[in-house]
């Protein structure tokens, strides 16, 4: 029956009604029963609780009134005006806040909105000024909704009193306005500003008086206002002539009568005033007295007056004149020197032109020589190859005759000519700047070193020099052709300059990621002076006997090593011997793919029982190769073209045992194409050897792609014979393997 959420007064009224109803009911009954008694007892308890709550309510009301009175007293005791707006309406404020503007104080009452308060302020006659419009202040306060946001405005009221009105939202519903008097602060700042202005005026006066330039200001009427001491000193006029109020014309007349200013300057006075009015500033240099020069700078002032600045530039002018005279004299000297230099330059240009022409002729000659040697290498090597084959055949046929010594001397002379020709062609190729000159690839040192031993063992034995080779299984990055040529040249030199009974050693030393290939000898040695020039063309050491070569071998080695980025060094002592070293980068054998070298030693001592197809377009080379092979037991089918070779194969009715082909045949015909056609016609993979004067990487790769061993002309016959035997045995082994599989 009683809602506990109702206000206490409502609950009391309901309880009184319930008690009255219970009392009336009890009086109508004759006997008071237990239920009626319990109801009456409950009513009594309820009335006691209501009385207790009523007392608490009265106590709360009294406490709230005391708190409000305390808050009002606290606000009244504050030295700052304060007002609290709740939900946009004035809740409470102190007297200082109300009394700021007396003409509107009676309308500042609880319930007044913020907007209404700002409107009252704006319309008050006691509001002298604000640093911002109150409408902007109100909008700024509305735009800052977050609690703690503060907006302030400076307010000026009569009798030079100043306040700072600050507004801060303490919560979403409450806004506090705080009035803080800042009159003392404003007046203090004003005094400080006036003091600074006074001090600044003193500073400016001090600076003005101590300027190195003379300065004087004039009014719009042309009368002196103020000047510094330097102005009077520069002009040389008495103090009375620059007193304030002195007309400019009087000053000019005084200076004219004393000869301090010329008539021309006076005549330009009106023109200066017109130019000053038009441009606002002007500058002029004038004579002053007999021997002085002044710079005059005039600038217009805002009140139509002007300021004149004088600088004494007499010394500067005299220095400039002296410098100009010196410059003129120096210019004359330089003109004469230039004429002399021009003549010398013309003479030098004539000499340089003659040198240029001579250089071009020399370069053309060298280029022509280089191109000739590079282009003619094939034609030069062809007869050398033919002669080599024929001399080898002649050695075989005269072995047991009286002509053997003669043939051996012919072989020696021919070997010297071949070595010289190889050196010349190597230098030509290394100078040609052809990117295909050297081809860096993986090279196994073991094959090269064994090949050098096979080539030079007979030469060393004939001279009674012990040649030892310690093979090395390392793989390096180099060009196989030029590395082999370099090693051969070093070994040939070592044998040549080692006396009979001496020793030559070829071996390697591992140095971390590099290896040094070294050639040791017990020869005549090289002096320190000669070690600096032995790698030049046509240069030999002083202790070399006459007729020991023309000095090209080491030059070829040096050029090849520089192109291959190998380190070439020499250590030597006269009478003891020499050590030449070529240092190269080592390649991991597990990752290397070294160029195949084939057999290197002539261990074959039987007859070549085979049918050899020789394809060569040079008649002399073809004849020499045919004779050389037939003397060694081979049946030879000579052919000068692919078509002729195919005819021989067709007549034979079976594939040849081996093909020896030159790469460059007539026209576009090549030995590679001939080998491909013969293999296709016979349906047999005939073993083949490509013998060519072309040492380019492209030809070598083309031969390898077609399973053709590649030899360069003139072919080393000591290597050709075992290579033929090795190719034949490999082919037979492959054929036997195929038969066994079938």
XYZ file of C-alpha atoms in Angstrom:
742
model
C 0.000 0.000 0.000
C 2.924 2.365 0.608
C 5.415 2.829 -2.304
C 8.888 3.164 -0.813
C 9.888 5.330 -3.814
C 7.333 8.033 -2.887
C 8.586 11.180 -1.119
C 8.572 10.984 2.729
C 5.653 13.451 3.072
C 3.514 11.355 0.759
C 4.409 8.206 2.709
C 3.485 10.000 6.030
C 0.087 11.059 4.677
C -0.629 7.509 3.499
C 0.409 6.074 6.863
C -1.881 8.540 8.769
C -4.799 7.521 6.605
C -4.097 3.846 7.261
C -3.881 4.452 11.066
C -7.199 6.385 11.122
C -8.889 3.590 9.205
C -7.579 0.967 11.609
C -8.687 2.969 14.671
C -12.212 3.416 13.305
C -12.455 -0.258 12.552
C -11.318 -1.173 16.073
C -13.897 1.086 17.730
C -16.746 -0.564 15.857
C -15.866 -3.975 17.081
C -16.940 -5.173 20.548
C -13.875 -7.258 21.171
C -10.350 -6.591 20.070
C -9.251 -9.714 18.294
C -5.679 -10.892 17.720
C -5.668 -9.828 14.058
C -6.923 -6.346 14.843
C -4.323 -6.001 17.541
C -1.524 -7.039 15.206
C -2.753 -4.505 12.645
C -2.846 -1.784 15.274
C 0.627 -2.748 16.445
C 1.944 -2.570 12.825
C 0.372 0.860 12.449
C 2.113 2.080 15.589
C 5.514 0.780 14.321
C 4.929 2.342 10.945
C 4.082 5.706 12.563
C 7.350 5.568 14.550
C 9.385 4.886 11.377
C 7.636 7.749 9.604
C 8.425 10.049 12.488
C 12.092 9.027 12.365
C 12.311 9.619 8.590
C 10.633 13.001 9.038
C 13.305 14.000 11.546
C 16.076 12.885 9.124
C 14.468 14.856 6.313
C 14.340 18.003 8.411
C 17.980 17.492 9.391
C 19.002 17.156 5.697
C 17.125 20.371 4.858
C 18.868 22.193 7.661
C 22.289 20.859 6.541
C 21.679 21.949 2.952
C 20.755 25.454 4.066
C 23.889 25.672 6.211
C 26.023 24.442 3.293
C 24.482 26.959 0.920
C 25.000 29.734 3.486
C 28.624 28.659 3.961
C 29.152 28.629 0.142
C 27.616 32.111 -0.108
C 29.884 33.394 2.670
C 32.920 31.793 0.972
C 32.038 33.395 -2.371
C 31.526 36.754 -0.670
C 34.974 36.544 0.947
C 36.744 35.839 -2.404
C 38.768 38.663 -3.967
C 37.637 37.538 -7.406
C 34.197 37.575 -8.955
C 32.726 34.082 -9.463
C 29.496 32.754 -10.955
C 28.281 29.193 -11.475
C 25.978 28.414 -14.403
C 24.207 25.051 -14.281
C 22.523 23.806 -17.451
C 23.220 27.220 -18.998
C 21.447 29.222 -16.232
C 22.955 31.194 -13.345
C 22.904 29.201 -10.123
C 24.976 31.214 -7.688
C 27.447 34.163 -7.791
C 29.192 36.557 -5.405
C 28.752 40.316 -4.971
C 31.960 41.213 -6.846
C 30.647 39.466 -9.919
C 27.300 41.282 -9.639
C 28.849 44.694 -8.949
C 31.305 44.753 -11.894
C 28.774 46.712 -14.031
C 26.455 48.647 -11.675
C 23.863 49.562 -14.346
C 23.021 45.888 -14.991
C 23.718 44.369 -11.533
C 19.980 44.247 -10.558
C 19.308 41.993 -13.561
C 22.009 39.441 -12.661
C 19.777 36.962 -10.820
C 19.529 33.152 -10.648
C 18.091 31.711 -13.853
C 19.943 34.210 -16.072
C 21.457 32.420 -19.095
C 25.044 32.846 -20.317
C 23.895 34.422 -23.575
C 21.728 36.920 -21.657
C 24.639 37.779 -19.370
C 26.943 38.554 -22.309
C 24.206 40.693 -23.885
C 23.871 42.661 -20.608
C 27.644 43.202 -20.557
C 27.712 44.354 -24.187
C 24.952 46.917 -23.483
C 26.409 48.286 -20.244
C 27.673 51.861 -20.269
C 30.336 50.866 -17.714
C 32.031 48.562 -20.238
C 34.828 50.686 -21.750
C 36.502 48.073 -24.006
C 37.365 44.398 -24.493
C 40.254 42.780 -26.351
C 37.787 40.709 -28.370
C 34.125 40.941 -29.198
C 31.873 39.305 -26.596
C 29.981 37.516 -29.364
C 33.226 35.830 -30.466
C 33.962 35.025 -26.807
C 30.548 33.346 -26.454
C 31.011 31.326 -29.676
C 34.512 30.245 -28.587
C 33.062 29.007 -25.267
C 30.320 27.063 -27.049
C 32.796 25.448 -29.468
C 34.906 24.068 -26.586
C 32.578 21.513 -25.068
C 35.197 19.399 -23.301
C 35.551 19.723 -19.529
C 38.539 21.860 -18.535
C 38.475 24.064 -21.670
C 39.180 27.704 -20.710
C 38.292 30.847 -22.708
C 39.198 34.349 -21.499
C 38.629 38.003 -22.459
C 40.174 41.229 -21.092
C 37.583 43.792 -19.887
C 38.237 47.515 -19.251
C 35.872 49.450 -16.913
C 35.909 53.136 -15.862
C 38.733 54.699 -13.817
C 41.387 52.692 -15.697
C 40.440 49.376 -14.106
C 41.041 46.089 -15.891
C 39.632 42.577 -15.369
C 40.202 39.171 -16.956
C 36.938 37.301 -17.488
C 37.651 33.543 -17.757
C 35.068 30.891 -18.578
C 35.682 27.192 -17.895
C 33.451 24.182 -18.265
C 33.796 22.006 -15.169
C 31.412 19.403 -16.581
C 28.982 19.027 -19.423
C 26.255 20.888 -17.430
C 28.288 23.383 -15.351
C 30.219 26.479 -16.463
C 32.211 28.754 -14.130
C 32.882 32.440 -14.887
C 35.788 33.971 -12.981
C 36.551 37.720 -12.785
C 40.175 38.509 -11.876
C 41.313 42.102 -11.505
C 44.563 42.712 -13.417
C 44.676 46.519 -13.089
C 48.036 46.470 -11.267
C 49.571 44.175 -13.879
C 48.348 46.314 -16.795
C 49.617 49.521 -15.215
C 52.988 47.889 -14.434
C 53.369 46.708 -18.049
C 52.438 50.162 -19.265
C 55.122 51.772 -17.102
C 57.688 49.224 -18.305
C 56.787 49.958 -21.911
C 57.101 53.716 -21.407
C 60.430 53.170 -19.669
C 61.695 51.032 -22.543
C 60.574 53.658 -25.051
C 62.458 56.323 -23.116
C 65.583 54.166 -22.954
C 65.276 53.329 -26.632
C 65.171 57.040 -27.411
C 68.382 57.506 -25.422
C 69.989 54.601 -27.230
C 68.978 55.977 -30.608
C 70.340 59.399 -29.673
C 73.638 57.859 -28.598
C 73.878 55.834 -31.802
C 72.959 58.889 -33.851
C 75.717 60.974 -32.282
C 78.372 58.247 -32.663
C 77.721 57.298 -36.281
C 80.775 57.424 -38.550
C 78.653 59.058 -41.235
C 77.352 62.615 -40.960
C 73.550 62.717 -40.624
C 71.141 65.650 -40.627
C 67.347 65.731 -40.909
C 65.366 68.495 -42.601
C 61.696 69.430 -42.435
C 59.411 69.579 -45.442
C 60.175 73.325 -45.623
C 63.900 72.579 -45.852
C 64.864 73.633 -42.330
C 67.358 71.818 -40.097
C 65.788 69.656 -37.423
C 68.663 67.736 -35.866
C 72.173 66.658 -36.775
C 75.126 64.790 -35.316
C 78.616 66.132 -34.726
C 80.060 64.153 -37.626
C 77.828 66.018 -40.097
C 79.273 69.401 -39.091
C 82.843 68.031 -39.034
C 82.563 66.647 -42.580
C 81.104 69.883 -43.999
C 83.438 72.128 -41.964
C 80.720 74.604 -40.991
C 80.189 76.378 -37.641
C 77.605 75.194 -35.159
C 75.363 78.210 -35.851
C 74.817 77.049 -39.434
C 73.263 73.723 -38.378
C 71.073 74.911 -35.527
C 67.441 73.687 -35.654
C 65.383 75.932 -37.932
C 68.293 76.954 -40.181
C 67.127 76.898 -43.833
C 68.955 74.572 -46.195
C 69.521 77.464 -48.590
C 71.473 79.415 -45.923
C 73.675 76.376 -45.354
C 74.327 76.023 -49.085
C 75.088 79.748 -49.493
C 77.598 79.599 -46.642
C 79.318 76.617 -48.214
C 79.408 78.286 -51.638
C 81.035 81.489 -50.279
C 83.697 79.386 -48.555
C 84.397 77.388 -51.725
C 83.148 74.185 -50.145
C 80.640 73.393 -52.885
C 80.739 74.130 -56.593
C 78.103 75.957 -58.612
C 77.220 72.811 -60.554
C 76.060 71.110 -57.369
C 73.945 74.129 -56.467
C 72.408 74.109 -59.918
C 71.348 70.497 -59.454
C 69.589 71.185 -56.120
C 66.109 71.614 -57.599
C 66.590 68.543 -59.791
C 67.568 66.553 -56.687
C 64.428 67.640 -54.839
C 62.258 66.555 -57.793
C 64.017 63.184 -58.070
C 63.695 62.677 -54.316
C 59.955 63.363 -54.480
C 59.614 60.904 -57.368
C 61.864 58.042 -56.190
C 62.038 58.588 -52.432
C 65.841 58.338 -52.384
C 68.899 59.418 -54.358
C 72.666 59.011 -54.221
C 75.391 61.296 -55.565
C 79.142 61.796 -55.321
C 80.242 65.449 -55.108
C 83.448 67.431 -54.704
C 83.911 69.213 -51.401
C 86.444 71.958 -51.177
C 89.670 71.601 -53.096
C 90.619 67.985 -52.630
C 87.800 66.163 -50.841
C 85.061 63.903 -52.201
C 81.784 63.145 -50.432
C 79.103 60.500 -50.985
C 75.651 61.988 -50.399
C 72.679 59.710 -49.613
C 69.256 61.449 -49.316
C 66.087 59.592 -48.253
C 62.546 60.967 -47.948
C 60.791 60.935 -44.561
C 57.084 60.161 -43.994
C 56.285 63.852 -43.148
C 57.730 65.021 -46.537
C 60.985 65.931 -44.849
C 64.259 64.256 -45.729
C 67.422 62.944 -44.129
C 70.896 63.583 -45.520
C 73.799 61.164 -44.908
C 77.379 62.222 -45.732
C 80.423 59.968 -46.055
C 83.965 61.197 -46.676
C 85.280 58.931 -49.467
C 88.352 60.990 -50.324
C 90.818 58.248 -49.395
C 88.740 55.626 -51.146
C 88.572 57.776 -54.283
C 92.300 58.394 -54.287
C 92.958 54.661 -53.754
C 90.621 53.885 -56.616
C 92.447 56.314 -58.898
C 95.799 54.815 -57.939
C 94.445 51.312 -58.566
C 92.973 52.365 -61.892
C 96.330 53.756 -62.954
C 98.039 50.585 -61.862
C 95.402 48.504 -63.657
C 95.947 50.551 -66.803
C 99.705 50.019 -66.593
C 99.241 46.344 -65.837
C 96.756 46.023 -68.675
C 99.305 47.468 -71.059
C 101.905 44.985 -69.794
C 99.436 42.127 -70.093
C 98.530 43.222 -73.588
C 102.173 43.035 -74.591
C 102.571 39.710 -72.797
C 99.403 38.405 -74.416
C 100.710 39.312 -77.835
C 103.899 37.416 -77.061
C 101.951 34.454 -75.684
C 99.671 34.490 -78.714
C 102.666 34.225 -80.948
C 104.076 31.401 -78.825
C 100.675 29.694 -78.777
C 100.409 29.868 -82.547
C 103.866 28.351 -82.804
C 102.927 25.674 -80.273
C 99.678 24.976 -82.123
C 101.638 24.525 -85.337
C 104.031 22.107 -83.641
C 101.128 20.256 -81.961
C 99.375 19.952 -85.309
C 102.535 18.483 -86.833
C 102.815 16.114 -83.861
C 99.135 15.187 -84.190
C 99.584 14.390 -87.856
C 102.700 12.383 -87.076
C 100.882 10.581 -84.267
C 97.950 9.791 -86.522
C 100.325 8.423 -89.127
C 102.097 6.334 -86.496
C 98.791 5.085 -85.078
C 97.556 4.339 -88.564
C 100.742 2.398 -89.249
C 100.431 0.460 -85.990
C 96.726 -0.115 -86.599
C 97.451 -1.240 -90.122
C 100.144 -3.575 -88.828
C 97.806 -4.902 -86.136
C 94.925 -5.379 -88.562
C 97.240 -7.010 -91.076
C 98.644 -9.450 -88.560
C 95.199 -10.178 -87.104
C 93.576 -10.630 -90.514
C 96.493 -12.506 -92.060
C 97.012 -14.893 -89.158
C 95.116 -17.634 -90.990
C 97.090 -17.121 -94.201
C 100.367 -16.946 -92.283
C 99.696 -20.047 -90.218
C 98.565 -22.163 -93.149
C 102.033 -22.439 -94.804
C 103.646 -22.792 -91.372
C 101.305 -25.697 -90.652
C 102.019 -27.259 -94.038
C 105.781 -26.876 -93.605
C 105.602 -28.357 -90.123
C 103.783 -31.440 -91.439
C 106.190 -31.795 -94.354
C 109.303 -31.416 -92.156
C 107.888 -34.024 -89.750
C 107.305 -36.371 -92.709
C 110.805 -35.626 -94.001
C 112.249 -36.513 -90.602
C 110.535 -39.893 -90.755
C 111.755 -40.671 -94.288
C 115.367 -39.566 -93.664
C 115.747 -41.098 -90.215
C 118.350 -43.653 -91.389
C 119.972 -41.555 -94.135
C 122.822 -39.067 -94.328
C 120.303 -36.240 -94.639
C 119.083 -36.627 -91.042
C 121.392 -33.909 -89.522
C 120.383 -31.541 -92.276
C 116.674 -32.142 -91.612
C 117.144 -31.699 -87.872
C 118.864 -28.341 -88.455
C 115.997 -27.428 -90.752
C 113.568 -28.430 -87.980
C 115.428 -26.234 -85.456
C 115.492 -23.221 -87.751
C 111.829 -23.696 -88.558
C 110.927 -23.973 -84.854
C 112.662 -20.644 -84.210
C 110.715 -19.006 -87.024
C 107.484 -20.563 -85.756
C 108.162 -19.301 -82.231
C 108.851 -15.787 -83.529
C 105.700 -15.821 -85.659
C 103.594 -17.016 -82.730
C 104.994 -14.215 -80.552
C 104.251 -11.575 -83.182
C 100.709 -12.842 -83.687
C 100.114 -13.081 -79.933
C 101.222 -9.464 -79.416
C 99.026 -8.386 -82.326
C 95.984 -10.123 -80.869
C 96.643 -8.828 -77.339
C 96.932 -5.253 -78.719
C 93.821 -5.468 -80.885
C 91.372 -4.717 -77.991
C 89.103 -7.410 -79.397
C 86.852 -8.661 -76.554
C 87.139 -12.148 -78.036
C 90.943 -12.130 -77.684
C 90.915 -13.828 -74.293
C 88.139 -15.968 -72.866
C 88.225 -16.583 -69.130
C 86.947 -20.004 -68.126
C 87.745 -22.881 -65.745
C 91.136 -24.384 -66.600
C 92.766 -27.428 -65.061
C 96.470 -26.771 -64.407
C 97.321 -30.474 -64.545
C 96.589 -30.828 -68.272
C 98.457 -27.621 -69.168
C 101.530 -28.549 -67.153
C 101.696 -32.074 -68.621
C 101.271 -30.612 -72.103
C 104.201 -28.231 -71.562
C 106.365 -31.125 -70.380
C 105.429 -33.167 -73.450
C 106.235 -30.233 -75.778
C 109.531 -29.180 -74.190
C 110.955 -32.477 -72.923
C 112.828 -33.153 -76.178
C 114.226 -29.586 -76.316
C 115.460 -29.853 -72.729
C 116.989 -33.270 -73.387
C 118.817 -32.009 -76.483
C 120.417 -29.245 -74.364
C 121.130 -31.591 -71.447
C 118.889 -29.602 -69.082
C 116.823 -31.503 -66.545
C 113.140 -30.546 -66.859
C 110.975 -31.493 -63.850
C 107.241 -30.863 -63.699
C 105.254 -31.319 -60.482
C 101.624 -31.544 -61.729
C 98.945 -29.613 -59.848
C 95.302 -30.739 -59.750
C 93.883 -27.265 -59.011
C 91.423 -25.505 -61.328
C 91.872 -21.772 -61.996
C 90.038 -18.968 -63.813
C 92.009 -18.160 -66.964
C 92.186 -18.432 -70.733
C 93.458 -21.913 -71.638
C 95.224 -20.813 -74.842
C 97.119 -17.829 -73.474
C 97.838 -19.435 -70.111
C 99.408 -22.388 -71.949
C 101.332 -19.983 -74.197
C 102.577 -18.054 -71.136
C 103.757 -21.206 -69.357
C 105.462 -22.427 -72.563
C 107.260 -19.098 -73.022
C 108.523 -19.113 -69.430
C 109.742 -22.739 -69.704
C 111.336 -22.117 -73.126
C 113.215 -19.092 -71.733
C 114.295 -21.058 -68.664
C 115.700 -23.889 -70.812
C 117.318 -21.442 -73.241
C 119.183 -19.461 -70.562
C 120.211 -22.492 -68.430
C 123.589 -24.028 -69.147
C 123.923 -27.780 -69.863
C 123.695 -29.784 -66.680
C 121.314 -27.264 -65.119
C 117.731 -27.767 -64.009
C 114.300 -26.254 -64.731
C 111.347 -26.888 -62.389
C 107.662 -26.186 -63.092
C 105.326 -26.375 -60.077
C 102.663 -24.602 -58.008
C 102.326 -23.089 -54.530
C 98.878 -22.719 -52.900
C 98.291 -19.289 -51.290
C 94.852 -19.264 -49.699
C 92.243 -18.666 -52.398
C 94.980 -18.225 -55.032
C 97.749 -20.319 -56.515
C 101.149 -19.271 -57.821
C 102.443 -21.234 -60.832
C 106.244 -20.951 -60.689
C 109.072 -21.688 -63.133
C 112.478 -22.124 -61.424
C 115.802 -22.361 -63.244
C 119.507 -22.466 -62.427
C 120.357 -20.237 -65.383
C 122.363 -17.060 -65.850
C 119.966 -14.898 -63.802
C 118.788 -11.297 -64.323
C 120.136 -8.141 -62.705
C 117.849 -5.832 -60.680
C 118.145 -3.142 -63.357
C 117.116 -5.509 -66.151
C 114.197 -6.932 -64.153
C 112.378 -3.617 -64.667
C 112.501 -3.815 -68.484
C 112.620 -7.450 -69.533
C 108.833 -7.456 -70.158
C 109.148 -4.781 -72.872
C 109.120 -5.800 -76.541
C 112.494 -6.560 -78.167
C 114.301 -6.177 -74.840
C 116.864 -8.570 -73.444
C 119.019 -8.569 -70.346
C 122.605 -7.327 -70.699
C 124.065 -10.752 -69.847
C 122.096 -12.566 -72.584
C 124.323 -13.913 -75.376
C 123.897 -12.433 -78.845
C 121.580 -14.484 -81.050
C 119.409 -15.699 -78.142
C 116.124 -14.424 -79.544
C 114.538 -11.034 -80.122
C 112.899 -10.542 -76.685
C 109.204 -11.115 -77.377
C 108.345 -14.118 -75.193
C 108.168 -12.284 -71.846
C 106.275 -9.404 -73.457
C 103.576 -11.851 -74.548
C 103.414 -13.296 -71.028
C 103.123 -9.808 -69.478
C 100.347 -8.672 -71.836
C 98.382 -11.906 -71.391
C 98.621 -11.745 -67.576
C 97.441 -8.127 -67.535
C 94.433 -8.991 -69.699
C 93.643 -12.020 -67.526
C 94.193 -10.096 -64.256
C 96.990 -12.450 -63.178
C 99.920 -11.249 -61.060
C 103.243 -11.759 -62.852
C 106.438 -11.426 -60.769
C 110.118 -12.290 -61.113
C 112.868 -12.980 -58.587
C 116.388 -13.426 -59.860
C 120.072 -13.181 -59.010
C 122.809 -13.124 -61.641
C 124.760 -16.370 -61.737
C 122.236 -18.193 -59.552
C 118.966 -18.427 -61.461
C 115.468 -16.972 -61.733
C 111.926 -17.642 -60.547
C 108.957 -16.436 -62.612
C 105.526 -16.640 -60.949
C 101.963 -16.292 -62.266
C 99.394 -15.933 -59.457
C 95.726 -16.779 -60.231
C 92.369 -17.318 -58.505
C 91.509 -20.925 -57.590
C 88.100 -22.413 -58.463
C 86.347 -24.987 -56.284
C 86.667 -28.321 -58.124
C 83.153 -29.340 -57.056
C 81.761 -26.303 -58.890
C 84.288 -26.083 -61.729
C 83.734 -27.168 -65.326
C 87.294 -27.186 -66.705
C 88.023 -27.161 -70.424
C 88.936 -30.700 -71.584
C 92.580 -30.918 -72.646
C 92.823 -34.501 -73.914
C 96.008 -36.632 -73.923
C 99.197 -34.615 -73.714
C 102.094 -37.101 -74.012
C 103.184 -38.888 -77.153
C 103.051 -42.437 -75.798
C 101.734 -43.878 -79.057
C 104.423 -46.007 -80.786
C 102.383 -48.153 -83.192
C 100.762 -47.563 -86.582
C 97.519 -45.703 -87.165
C 95.406 -48.501 -88.588
C 92.490 -46.324 -89.606
C 90.754 -44.450 -92.424
C 91.218 -40.694 -91.857
C 89.142 -38.135 -93.742
C 91.172 -34.865 -93.963
C 89.187 -31.762 -94.996
C 91.442 -28.773 -95.807
C 91.042 -26.110 -98.493
C 94.801 -25.252 -98.579
C 96.530 -27.621 -101.017
C 99.933 -27.568 -99.282
C 98.455 -28.233 -95.830
C 96.270 -31.000 -97.289
C 99.283 -32.605 -98.966
C 101.458 -32.309 -95.825
C 98.737 -33.775 -93.581
C 98.141 -36.634 -96.020
C 101.844 -37.532 -96.165
C 102.236 -37.240 -92.382
C 99.271 -39.545 -91.688
C 100.187 -42.113 -94.349
C 103.727 -42.382 -92.948
C 102.084 -43.396 -89.660
C 100.004 -46.128 -91.241
C 96.705 -44.339 -91.876
C 94.633 -44.512 -95.083
C 93.809 -40.926 -95.976
C 90.853 -39.522 -97.900
C 91.876 -35.916 -98.765
C 89.064 -33.434 -99.457
C 89.013 -29.639 -100.000
C 85.303 -29.104 -99.281
C 82.243 -30.636 -97.668
C 80.913 -31.756 -101.024
C 84.178 -33.539 -101.904
C 84.255 -35.172 -98.473
C 80.694 -36.465 -98.911
C 81.702 -37.879 -102.310
C 84.612 -39.805 -100.749
C 82.297 -41.195 -98.053
C 79.718 -42.214 -100.648
C 82.411 -43.963 -102.746
C 83.775 -45.657 -99.642
C 80.332 -46.932 -98.670
C 81.089 -46.649 -94.977
C 81.947 -43.909 -92.450
C 85.622 -43.002 -91.970
C 87.286 -43.832 -88.662
C 88.145 -40.204 -87.895
C 87.741 -36.695 -89.364
C 90.485 -34.035 -89.299
C 88.950 -30.770 -90.546
C 90.011 -27.173 -90.904
C 87.355 -24.758 -89.535
C 87.405 -22.112 -92.299
C 87.006 -23.638 -95.761
C 86.149 -21.809 -98.987
C 83.251 -19.338 -98.815
C 80.810 -20.106 -96.008
C 81.839 -23.761 -95.852
C 83.263 -24.884 -92.462
C 84.738 -28.029 -91.011
C 81.985 -28.101 -88.398
C 79.314 -28.172 -91.105
C 81.232 -30.879 -92.993
C 81.410 -33.049 -89.854
C 77.672 -32.601 -89.198
C 76.810 -33.563 -92.814
C 79.077 -36.649 -92.799
C 77.629 -37.856 -89.494
C 74.130 -37.351 -90.850
C 74.914 -39.118 -94.149
C 76.558 -42.122 -92.468
C 74.210 -42.151 -89.468
C 77.320 -42.593 -87.368
C 78.932 -40.364 -84.722
C 82.361 -40.230 -86.375
C 85.084 -38.886 -84.010
C 86.450 -35.557 -85.233
C 89.261 -33.062 -84.580
C 88.921 -29.393 -85.558
C 92.286 -27.824 -86.521
C 92.014 -24.038 -86.971
C 93.953 -20.783 -86.921
C 90.945 -19.042 -85.370
C 91.511 -18.919 -81.605
C 88.227 -17.216 -80.711
C 86.008 -18.569 -77.963
C 83.060 -18.849 -80.356
C 84.908 -21.350 -82.575
C 86.120 -23.348 -79.565
C 82.583 -23.555 -78.176
C 81.179 -24.532 -81.569
C 83.648 -27.399 -81.754
C 82.836 -28.561 -78.209
C 79.087 -28.439 -78.884
C 79.651 -30.809 -81.820
C 81.950 -33.154 -79.835
C 85.043 -32.075 -81.773
C 88.443 -31.688 -80.113
C 89.948 -28.322 -81.028
C 93.643 -27.726 -81.875
C 95.105 -24.423 -83.045
C 97.402 -24.064 -86.061
C 100.167 -24.804 -86.455
C 99.231 -27.974 -84.613
C 101.634 -29.473 -82.108
C 102.311 -32.801 -83.811
C 103.508 -34.309 -80.534
C 99.972 -33.772 -79.247
C 98.072 -34.507 -82.485
C 99.207 -38.127 -82.800
C 98.182 -39.239 -79.264
C 94.948 -37.276 -79.649
C 94.063 -39.212 -82.816
C 94.874 -42.493 -81.108
C 92.831 -41.487 -78.029
C 89.805 -40.488 -80.149
C 89.969 -43.783 -82.087
C 90.219 -45.885 -78.931
C 87.363 -43.974 -77.302
C 85.156 -44.540 -80.347
C 85.938 -48.270 -80.427
C 85.262 -48.568 -76.701
C 81.880 -46.862 -77.131
C 81.046 -49.197 -80.046
C 81.960 -52.296 -77.995
C 79.798 -51.030 -75.132
C 76.815 -50.580 -77.479
C 77.262 -54.133 -78.840
C 77.382 -55.643 -75.369
C 74.180 -53.819 -74.414
C 72.438 -55.202 -77.469
